[in-house]
Short mmCIF file of C-alpha atoms in Angstrom, two decimals:
data_model
loop_
_atom_site.label_atom_id
_atom_site.label_comp_id
_atom_site.label_asym_id
_atom_site.label_seq_id
_atom_site.Cartn_x
_atom_site.Cartn_y
_atom_site.Cartn_z
CA MET A 1 -16.09 10.31 -6.15
CA VAL A 2 -16.24 7.31 -8.50
CA VAL A 3 -13.10 8.48 -10.30
CA LEU A 4 -11.22 8.92 -7.00
CA CYS A 5 -12.21 5.41 -5.88
CA CYS A 6 -11.00 4.06 -9.23
CA ILE A 7 -7.66 5.86 -8.80
CA SER A 8 -7.23 4.28 -5.35
CA LEU A 9 -8.12 0.86 -6.78
CA ILE A 10 -5.69 1.32 -9.68
CA ASP A 11 -2.83 2.26 -7.37
CA CYS A 12 -3.36 -0.80 -5.17
CA ILE A 13 -3.67 -3.18 -8.15
CA ASN A 14 -0.59 -1.61 -9.72
CA ALA A 15 1.47 -2.22 -6.58
CA THR A 16 0.31 -5.83 -6.03
CA MET A 17 -0.30 -7.21 -9.56
CA LEU A 18 3.41 -7.94 -10.03
CA ASN A 19 3.80 -10.08 -6.89
CA PRO A 20 2.62 -13.51 -8.17
CA TYR A 21 4.88 -13.57 -11.22
CA VAL A 22 7.80 -11.21 -10.55
CA ASP A 23 10.21 -14.03 -9.73
CA GLU A 24 9.35 -15.90 -12.93
CA PHE A 25 9.33 -12.71 -15.01
CA VAL A 26 12.82 -11.67 -13.89
CA SER A 27 14.08 -15.24 -14.44
CA HIS A 28 12.62 -15.13 -17.95
CA LEU A 29 14.31 -11.79 -18.73
CA LEU A 30 17.68 -12.89 -17.36
CA ASN A 31 17.51 -16.40 -18.88
CA ARG A 32 17.91 -17.99 -15.45
CA ARG A 33 15.94 -20.83 -13.91
CA ARG A 34 13.15 -19.89 -11.54
CA GLY A 35 14.17 -20.05 -7.88
CA ASP A 36 17.83 -19.34 -8.63
CA PRO A 37 19.17 -17.55 -5.50
CA GLY A 38 21.24 -15.31 -7.76
CA ILE A 39 18.18 -13.44 -9.05
CA SER A 40 16.80 -12.44 -5.64
CA ILE A 41 18.61 -9.09 -5.69
CA TRP A 42 17.25 -8.33 -9.17
CA VAL A 43 13.73 -9.24 -8.05
CA SER A 44 14.09 -6.93 -5.03
CA VAL A 45 15.26 -4.07 -7.25
CA MET A 46 12.32 -4.58 -9.60
CA VAL A 47 9.79 -4.61 -6.76
CA GLY A 48 11.41 -1.75 -4.82
CA SER A 49 11.78 0.56 -7.81
CA TYR A 50 8.07 1.43 -7.69
CA SER A 51 8.21 2.60 -4.07
CA LEU A 52 11.53 4.38 -4.69
CA CYS A 53 9.91 6.57 -7.34
CA GLU A 54 6.98 7.17 -5.00
CA VAL A 55 9.42 8.41 -2.35
CA LEU A 56 11.23 10.72 -4.76
CA PHE A 57 8.38 12.18 -6.79
CA SER A 58 5.28 12.36 -4.57
CA PRO A 59 6.28 15.80 -3.17
CA MET A 60 6.78 17.03 -6.74
CA TRP A 61 3.25 15.95 -7.74
CA GLY A 62 1.88 17.75 -4.68
CA MET A 63 3.64 21.00 -5.64
CA LEU A 64 2.50 20.71 -9.26
CA ALA A 65 -1.08 20.21 -8.06
CA GLU A 66 -0.82 23.44 -6.05
CA ARG A 67 0.49 25.33 -9.08
CA PHE A 68 -1.56 23.91 -11.97
CA GLY A 69 -4.61 22.49 -10.19
CA ARG A 70 -5.77 19.04 -9.09
CA ARG A 71 -7.57 17.93 -12.27
CA PRO A 72 -4.71 18.16 -14.82
CA ILE A 73 -2.27 16.39 -12.48
CA LEU A 74 -4.73 13.57 -11.80
CA LEU A 75 -5.34 13.12 -15.53
CA LEU A 76 -1.62 13.24 -16.31
CA GLY A 77 -0.95 10.54 -13.71
CA LEU A 78 -3.69 8.34 -15.16
CA ALA A 79 -2.33 8.77 -18.69
CA GLY A 80 1.15 7.70 -17.56
CA SER A 81 -0.26 4.75 -15.60
CA ALA A 82 -1.98 3.54 -18.78
CA VAL A 83 1.21 3.60 -20.88
CA ALA A 84 3.81 2.22 -18.43
CA PRO A 85 2.24 -1.27 -17.89
CA VAL A 86 2.11 -1.86 -21.66
CA LEU A 87 5.83 -1.11 -21.92
CA PHE A 88 6.47 -3.35 -18.92
CA GLY A 89 4.56 -6.30 -20.38
CA LEU A 90 6.33 -5.98 -23.74
CA ALA A 91 9.84 -5.72 -22.23
CA ASP A 92 12.44 -8.06 -23.73
CA SER A 93 15.25 -7.19 -21.33
CA TYR A 94 15.63 -6.53 -17.63
CA ALA A 95 16.75 -2.93 -18.26
CA THR A 96 13.64 -2.19 -20.34
CA ALA A 97 11.33 -3.73 -17.73
CA LEU A 98 13.02 -1.79 -14.93
CA ALA A 99 12.72 1.48 -16.88
CA ALA A 100 9.01 0.81 -17.44
CA ARG A 101 8.50 0.04 -13.75
CA LEU A 102 10.33 3.24 -12.77
CA LEU A 103 8.09 5.17 -15.17
CA ASP A 104 5.05 3.55 -13.57
CA GLY A 105 6.27 4.53 -10.11
CA PHE A 106 6.93 8.07 -11.32
CA PHE A 107 3.27 8.53 -12.29
CA CYS A 108 1.88 6.84 -9.17
CA GLY A 109 2.39 10.03 -7.17
CA ASN A 110 -1.05 11.24 -8.19
CA VAL A 111 -2.48 9.20 -5.30
CA CYS A 112 -1.57 12.01 -2.90
CA VAL A 113 -3.39 14.45 -5.20
CA ALA A 114 -6.46 12.18 -5.15
CA ARG A 115 -6.53 12.33 -1.34
CA THR A 116 -6.21 16.11 -1.50
CA TYR A 117 -9.04 16.32 -4.05
CA LEU A 118 -11.27 14.15 -1.87
CA GLY A 119 -10.61 16.32 1.18
CA GLU A 120 -11.75 19.38 -0.80
CA LEU A 121 -14.70 17.62 -2.42
CA VAL A 122 -16.59 16.51 0.69
CA ASP A 123 -17.69 18.48 3.73
CA ALA A 124 -16.44 17.89 7.28
CA GLU A 125 -19.43 15.70 8.20
CA ASN A 126 -18.87 13.22 5.37
CA GLU A 127 -15.06 13.27 5.32
CA ALA A 128 -14.59 10.20 7.54
CA TRP A 129 -17.15 8.27 5.49
CA ALA A 130 -15.47 9.25 2.20
CA PHE A 131 -11.99 8.18 3.31
CA GLY A 132 -13.50 4.99 4.72
CA LEU A 133 -14.92 4.28 1.27
CA LEU A 134 -11.41 4.62 -0.16
CA GLY A 135 -10.37 2.01 2.41
CA ILE A 136 -12.99 -0.41 1.05
CA VAL A 137 -11.76 0.13 -2.50
CA PHE A 138 -8.15 -0.32 -1.37
CA SER A 139 -9.04 -3.64 0.29
CA LEU A 140 -10.63 -4.75 -2.98
CA GLY A 141 -7.37 -4.01 -4.79
CA LEU A 142 -5.41 -6.12 -2.30
CA PHE A 143 -6.78 -9.32 -3.77
CA VAL A 144 -7.80 -8.17 -7.28
CA GLY A 145 -4.15 -7.28 -8.06
CA PRO A 146 -2.59 -10.70 -7.33
CA ILE A 147 -5.52 -12.51 -8.97
CA LEU A 148 -5.19 -10.39 -12.12
CA GLY A 149 -1.42 -10.84 -12.27
CA GLY A 150 -1.35 -14.54 -11.41
CA THR A 151 -4.29 -15.97 -13.35
CA LEU A 152 -3.57 -14.15 -16.63
CA ALA A 153 0.09 -15.16 -16.86
CA HIS A 154 1.03 -17.56 -19.70
CA PRO A 155 -2.28 -17.26 -21.60
CA ALA A 156 -0.94 -19.39 -24.46
CA ALA A 157 -0.72 -22.32 -22.01
CA TRP A 158 -4.29 -22.16 -20.65
CA ALA A 159 -6.02 -20.86 -23.81
CA PRO A 160 -3.91 -22.01 -26.77
CA GLY A 161 -6.76 -21.59 -29.24
CA TRP A 162 -6.81 -17.85 -28.60
CA PHE A 163 -3.27 -16.93 -27.69
CA GLU A 164 -0.92 -19.48 -29.27
CA SER A 165 1.39 -18.02 -31.97
CA THR A 166 0.47 -14.48 -30.92
CA ILE A 167 2.34 -11.71 -29.14
CA PHE A 168 1.06 -13.17 -25.85
CA GLU A 169 3.06 -16.37 -26.33
CA GLY A 170 6.34 -14.50 -26.71
CA HIS A 171 5.40 -12.13 -23.87
CA PRO A 172 3.64 -14.41 -21.35
CA PHE A 173 3.01 -11.61 -18.82
CA PHE A 174 1.67 -9.02 -21.26
CA LEU A 175 -2.04 -9.89 -21.03
CA SER A 176 -2.55 -8.84 -17.40
CA ASN A 177 -0.65 -5.59 -18.00
CA LEU A 178 -2.67 -4.87 -21.15
CA ILE A 179 -6.01 -5.44 -19.40
CA PHE A 180 -4.86 -3.25 -16.52
CA ALA A 181 -3.81 -0.52 -18.98
CA CYS A 182 -7.25 -0.67 -20.63
CA LEU A 183 -8.87 -0.29 -17.20
CA VAL A 184 -6.73 2.77 -16.48
CA ALA A 185 -7.57 4.23 -19.91
CA CYS A 186 -11.29 3.88 -19.14
CA VAL A 187 -10.81 5.68 -15.82
CA PHE A 188 -8.85 8.40 -17.66
CA LEU A 189 -11.76 8.97 -20.08
CA LEU A 190 -14.19 9.01 -17.16
CA GLY A 191 -11.97 11.57 -15.43
CA VAL A 192 -11.90 13.82 -18.50
CA VAL A 193 -15.70 13.94 -18.39
CA ALA A 194 -16.41 13.86 -14.65
CA LEU A 195 -13.51 15.53 -12.81
CA LYS A 196 -13.96 19.19 -11.98
CA GLU A 197 -11.23 21.47 -10.70
CA THR A 198 -11.54 22.22 -6.97
CA ARG A 199 -8.90 24.95 -6.94
CA GLY A 200 -9.61 28.22 -8.72
CA PRO A 201 -7.11 30.16 -10.89
CA THR A 202 -6.76 32.86 -8.24
CA GLU A 203 -5.80 30.32 -5.57
CA ARG A 204 -3.23 28.73 -7.87
CA GLU A 205 -1.66 32.10 -8.63
CA GLU A 206 -1.59 33.00 -4.93
CA SER A 207 0.10 29.71 -4.11
CA PHE A 208 2.72 30.24 -6.82
CA LEU A 209 3.36 33.92 -6.08
CA ALA A 210 3.09 33.75 -2.28
CA ALA A 211 5.60 36.06 -0.62
CA PRO A 212 8.41 34.34 1.31
CA GLU A 213 7.41 36.06 4.52
CA THR A 214 3.83 34.80 4.14
CA SER A 215 5.05 31.28 3.57
CA GLN A 216 7.41 31.55 6.51
CA ALA A 217 4.62 32.77 8.75
CA ARG A 218 2.59 29.69 7.93
CA TRP A 219 5.49 27.43 8.90
CA GLU A 220 6.91 29.07 12.01
CA PRO A 221 8.75 26.43 14.08
CA ASN A 222 6.74 27.22 17.19
CA SER A 223 3.36 27.45 15.49
CA VAL A 224 0.66 25.04 16.61
CA GLU A 225 -0.19 24.25 12.97
CA ARG A 226 3.32 23.10 12.14
CA ARG A 227 3.62 20.97 15.27
CA GLY A 228 0.28 19.33 14.51
CA LEU A 229 1.25 18.64 10.91
CA TRP A 230 4.61 17.13 11.80
CA ARG A 231 3.00 14.96 14.46
CA LEU A 232 0.51 13.56 11.95
CA LEU A 233 3.16 13.11 9.25
CA THR A 234 5.32 11.22 11.75
CA VAL A 235 2.44 9.00 12.86
CA SER A 236 1.39 8.33 9.26
CA SER A 237 4.87 7.38 8.02
CA ILE A 238 5.62 5.23 11.09
CA LEU A 239 2.31 3.44 10.68
CA TYR A 240 3.04 2.62 7.02
CA GLY A 241 6.35 1.06 8.04
CA TYR A 242 4.71 -0.74 10.97
CA VAL A 243 2.09 -2.37 8.73
CA ALA A 244 4.64 -3.37 6.06
CA ALA A 245 7.03 -4.82 8.67
CA ARG A 246 4.20 -6.65 10.41
CA LEU A 247 3.00 -8.21 7.17
CA ASN A 248 6.54 -9.29 6.28
CA SER A 249 7.02 -10.79 9.75
CA PHE A 250 3.75 -12.69 9.36
CA VAL A 251 4.76 -14.03 5.95
CA LEU A 252 8.23 -15.07 7.11
CA VAL A 253 7.06 -16.81 10.29
CA SER A 254 4.15 -18.56 8.56
CA SER A 255 6.28 -19.86 5.70
CA LEU A 256 8.94 -21.49 7.90
CA PRO A 257 9.25 -25.18 6.91
CA ARG A 258 7.93 -27.94 9.14
CA SER A 259 11.50 -29.04 9.81
CA MET A 260 11.83 -25.77 11.75
CA HIS A 261 8.45 -26.31 13.45
CA GLY A 262 6.84 -23.83 11.06
CA LEU A 263 3.44 -23.87 9.38
CA ASP A 264 4.91 -24.16 5.86
CA VAL A 265 2.17 -21.95 4.36
CA SER A 266 2.14 -22.07 0.55
CA PRO A 267 1.66 -19.03 -1.73
CA HIS A 268 -1.89 -20.17 -2.57
CA GLN A 269 -2.74 -20.45 1.12
CA PHE A 270 -1.33 -16.97 1.70
CA ALA A 271 -3.65 -15.72 -1.02
CA TYR A 272 -6.65 -17.23 0.79
CA ILE A 273 -5.57 -15.73 4.12
CA GLN A 274 -5.09 -12.27 2.58
CA THR A 275 -8.42 -12.51 0.75
CA PHE A 276 -10.16 -13.22 4.05
CA ALA A 277 -8.29 -10.30 5.63
CA ALA A 278 -9.35 -8.00 2.77
CA LEU A 279 -13.00 -9.04 3.23
CA MET A 280 -12.73 -8.30 6.95
CA LEU A 281 -11.29 -4.88 6.10
CA ALA A 282 -14.21 -4.14 3.77
CA LEU A 283 -16.70 -5.34 6.40
CA ASN A 284 -15.09 -3.10 9.01
CA GLN A 285 -15.50 -0.02 6.81
CA VAL A 286 -19.29 -0.39 6.68
CA THR A 287 -19.89 -1.55 10.27
CA ILE A 288 -17.45 -0.83 13.11
CA TYR A 289 -15.61 2.09 11.48
CA PRO A 290 -18.58 4.48 10.98
CA PHE A 291 -20.05 3.58 14.38
CA LEU A 292 -16.75 4.21 16.17
CA VAL A 293 -16.12 7.54 14.41
CA LYS A 294 -19.62 8.78 15.19
CA ARG A 295 -19.38 7.71 18.82
CA CYS A 296 -15.78 8.61 19.71
CA GLY A 297 -14.51 11.10 17.11
CA ALA A 298 -11.56 10.85 14.72
CA HIS A 299 -8.62 11.20 17.16
CA THR A 300 -9.92 8.69 19.70
CA SER A 301 -11.04 6.21 17.03
CA CYS A 302 -7.62 6.32 15.38
CA ALA A 303 -5.92 5.66 18.74
CA ILE A 304 -8.33 2.77 19.45
CA GLY A 305 -7.54 1.21 16.06
CA LEU A 306 -3.80 1.30 16.76
CA LEU A 307 -4.27 -0.04 20.30
CA TRP A 308 -6.28 -2.95 18.90
CA THR A 309 -3.38 -4.04 16.65
CA ILE A 310 -0.93 -3.76 19.56
CA VAL A 311 -3.10 -5.95 21.81
CA LEU A 312 -3.50 -8.56 19.07
CA THR A 313 0.28 -8.85 18.75
CA LEU A 314 0.79 -10.03 22.33
CA PRO A 315 -0.51 -13.63 21.90
CA VAL A 316 1.28 -14.24 18.55
CA PRO A 317 3.56 -17.08 19.82
CA LEU A 318 0.57 -18.84 21.39
CA LEU A 319 -1.37 -18.52 18.13
CA PHE A 320 1.32 -20.20 16.04
CA MET A 321 2.14 -22.81 18.68
CA THR A 322 -1.47 -24.01 18.91
CA ALA A 323 -1.72 -24.49 15.12
CA ASP A 324 -0.91 -28.17 14.53
CA VAL A 325 2.16 -28.22 12.29
CA GLU A 326 1.81 -31.91 11.52
CA GLN A 327 -1.77 -31.57 10.29
CA ALA A 328 -1.84 -31.57 6.49
CA SER A 329 -5.31 -30.02 6.25
CA ALA A 330 -5.70 -26.29 5.60
CA TRP A 331 -7.95 -26.15 8.69
CA ARG A 332 -4.81 -25.64 10.78
CA LEU A 333 -4.58 -22.16 9.25
CA VAL A 334 -8.08 -21.04 10.28
CA PRO A 335 -6.94 -19.43 13.59
CA VAL A 336 -4.09 -17.68 11.74
CA ALA A 337 -6.50 -16.36 9.08
CA ILE A 338 -8.92 -15.12 11.75
CA TRP A 339 -6.06 -13.36 13.57
CA GLN A 340 -4.92 -11.69 10.35
CA GLY A 341 -8.51 -10.66 9.60
CA LEU A 342 -9.04 -9.20 13.08
CA ASN A 343 -5.93 -7.07 12.60
CA GLN A 344 -7.65 -5.35 9.68
CA LEU A 345 -10.25 -3.93 12.06
CA GLY A 346 -7.51 -1.83 13.62
CA PHE A 347 -5.67 -0.90 10.43
CA GLY A 348 -8.92 -0.17 8.59
CA THR A 349 -9.88 2.29 11.31
CA ALA A 350 -6.53 4.04 11.79
CA PHE A 351 -5.46 4.59 8.17
CA PRO A 352 -8.51 6.46 6.81
CA LEU A 353 -8.73 8.62 9.93
CA LEU A 354 -5.07 9.64 9.68
CA ALA A 355 -5.82 10.87 6.15
CA VAL A 356 -8.85 12.78 7.46
CA LEU A 357 -6.86 14.36 10.31
CA LEU A 358 -4.01 15.29 7.97
CA ASN A 359 -6.38 17.04 5.56
CA LYS A 360 -8.03 18.92 8.42
CA GLU A 361 -4.67 20.09 9.77
CA CYS A 362 -3.60 21.52 6.40
CA THR A 363 -4.54 24.90 5.06
CA ARG A 364 -6.14 24.94 1.62
CA ARG A 365 -2.93 26.42 0.18
CA ASN A 366 -0.56 23.66 1.26
CA ARG A 367 -2.83 20.59 1.31
CA ALA A 368 -1.48 18.93 -1.85
CA VAL A 369 2.15 19.55 -0.85
CA VAL A 370 1.59 18.05 2.61
CA ASN A 371 -0.16 15.01 1.13
CA GLY A 372 2.75 14.64 -1.28
CA TRP A 373 5.24 14.53 1.57
CA SER A 374 2.98 12.14 3.48
CA ASN A 375 2.91 9.78 0.49
CA SER A 376 6.69 10.04 0.08
CA LEU A 377 7.48 9.34 3.75
CA GLY A 378 4.96 6.50 3.80
CA ALA A 379 6.59 4.88 0.76
CA LEU A 380 10.01 5.19 2.40
CA SER A 381 8.72 3.48 5.55
CA ARG A 382 7.06 0.74 3.49
CA GLY A 383 10.43 0.08 1.88
CA LEU A 384 12.48 0.04 5.09
CA GLY A 385 9.99 -1.77 7.35
CA PRO A 386 10.12 -5.21 5.67
CA VAL A 387 13.93 -5.11 5.43
CA LEU A 388 14.28 -4.47 9.17
CA ALA A 389 11.65 -7.11 9.95
CA GLY A 390 13.55 -9.66 7.86
CA ALA A 391 16.82 -8.86 9.62
CA LEU A 392 15.18 -9.22 13.06
CA MET A 393 13.57 -12.49 12.01
CA HIS A 394 16.97 -13.85 10.92
CA LEU A 395 18.55 -12.71 14.20
CA GLY A 396 15.75 -14.22 16.27
CA CYS A 397 15.92 -17.61 14.54
CA SER A 398 19.69 -17.74 15.04
CA LEU A 399 19.16 -17.28 18.80
CA GLU A 400 16.68 -20.16 19.14
CA SER A 401 17.74 -23.32 20.93
CA GLY A 402 15.93 -26.42 22.12
CA ASP A 403 12.16 -26.72 21.95
CA LEU A 404 11.47 -23.15 23.04
CA ARG A 405 11.31 -21.39 19.67
CA LEU A 406 10.44 -17.81 20.55
CA GLY A 407 13.23 -15.97 18.73
CA ARG A 408 11.29 -15.99 15.45
CA TYR A 409 8.73 -13.63 17.01
CA LEU A 410 11.34 -10.97 17.81
CA SER A 411 10.34 -8.80 14.84
CA PHE A 412 6.70 -8.73 16.00
CA TYR A 413 7.61 -7.38 19.43
CA VAL A 414 10.28 -4.92 18.29
CA ASN A 415 7.67 -3.67 15.84
CA LEU A 416 5.47 -2.76 18.81
CA LEU A 417 7.82 0.16 19.58
CA PRO A 418 6.86 2.26 16.51
CA ALA A 419 3.25 1.15 16.94
CA SER A 420 3.25 2.43 20.53
CA VAL A 421 4.85 5.72 19.47
CA SER A 422 2.17 6.14 16.79
CA HIS A 423 -0.55 5.37 19.32
CA LEU A 424 0.74 7.89 21.86
CA ARG A 425 1.25 10.66 19.31
CA CYS A 426 -2.12 10.00 17.71
CA GLY A 427 -3.86 10.29 21.04
CA LEU A 428 -2.27 13.65 21.88
#
């Protein structure tokens, strides 16, 4: 269980560690000044390459886990995740850095195998608790990643006695990647000792040699099992896109300059808001989440979590309008931080339970494959959601006139459509 939690933490850190310095890193590689509008496309490609590989290769990792077992695939993914960040931190050109990031994304598909392993490791009574624990670890990674990436950049500047005239001066972003790689290597060694295979040789052979008619029988178009699986896969992927689009909408609206009657939230202030939200998420996993699951069951609790986020979206314009834009103090952001934290109560309930329901709906033979497709579709939605939210935000702002500035909230309300679909399908 410790190894699985570490894998979840590693994946979250890996995805978020790049955020604080990616703009500066790409500028450094391309010999351009930071903030140059011309590098935005290259920054987007660098950030999106990780999710792209997750989309393409997660199903492959699921199939390999069915054929060769969970343990070797998990260890292989950890080994790759230890090597790729080192190559990334040492990159001297954009092409090399992009190749290293693609390699990192290629190996990140073992997350779906970790969820499969967890579903087979715990019994039905403790499944909701176990996936809730992964949620706590994930929330920890949400703020450990940016802190690790941001504070350890340019070590020769803040600790010249140790790092000046070393490899870290010529590669100012290598230290955070090296420390992360060492962390992954430790988890790999722990996995070699502690991970046991949950799928026997006979099961692996049966999965590989299964007759076509047997496989077809399991996936008949009219079968209840297939309908249930597709419903959960749809809900899961839509929810991933919903959360990513919602976060992007929040960032875009909050960072609007004061000249546009925005809050002008700085990157450091965003970090504080997200840290508070992550703490609320962790608190939810040990208080409201277990109580709700025990009282209402997985399906109902998941639907309640989604409904909570929908209800909280309705007063968004009022929330931002009541925050005093002219006030210089950070206290003006307290209501916004509380709102963002309260949202985590819904997300922190819905996400783990969707993973639980998905594992329950699968047969033992196809569990890793289904989790692979779930991870792939989720990554695709996470990539598309923010792009659509940004386009809607731009459209909404262009429609604003006078003192009534409601167009900027268009993306929030359009985003309620997929949220409502997820809620309805989850409750069925």
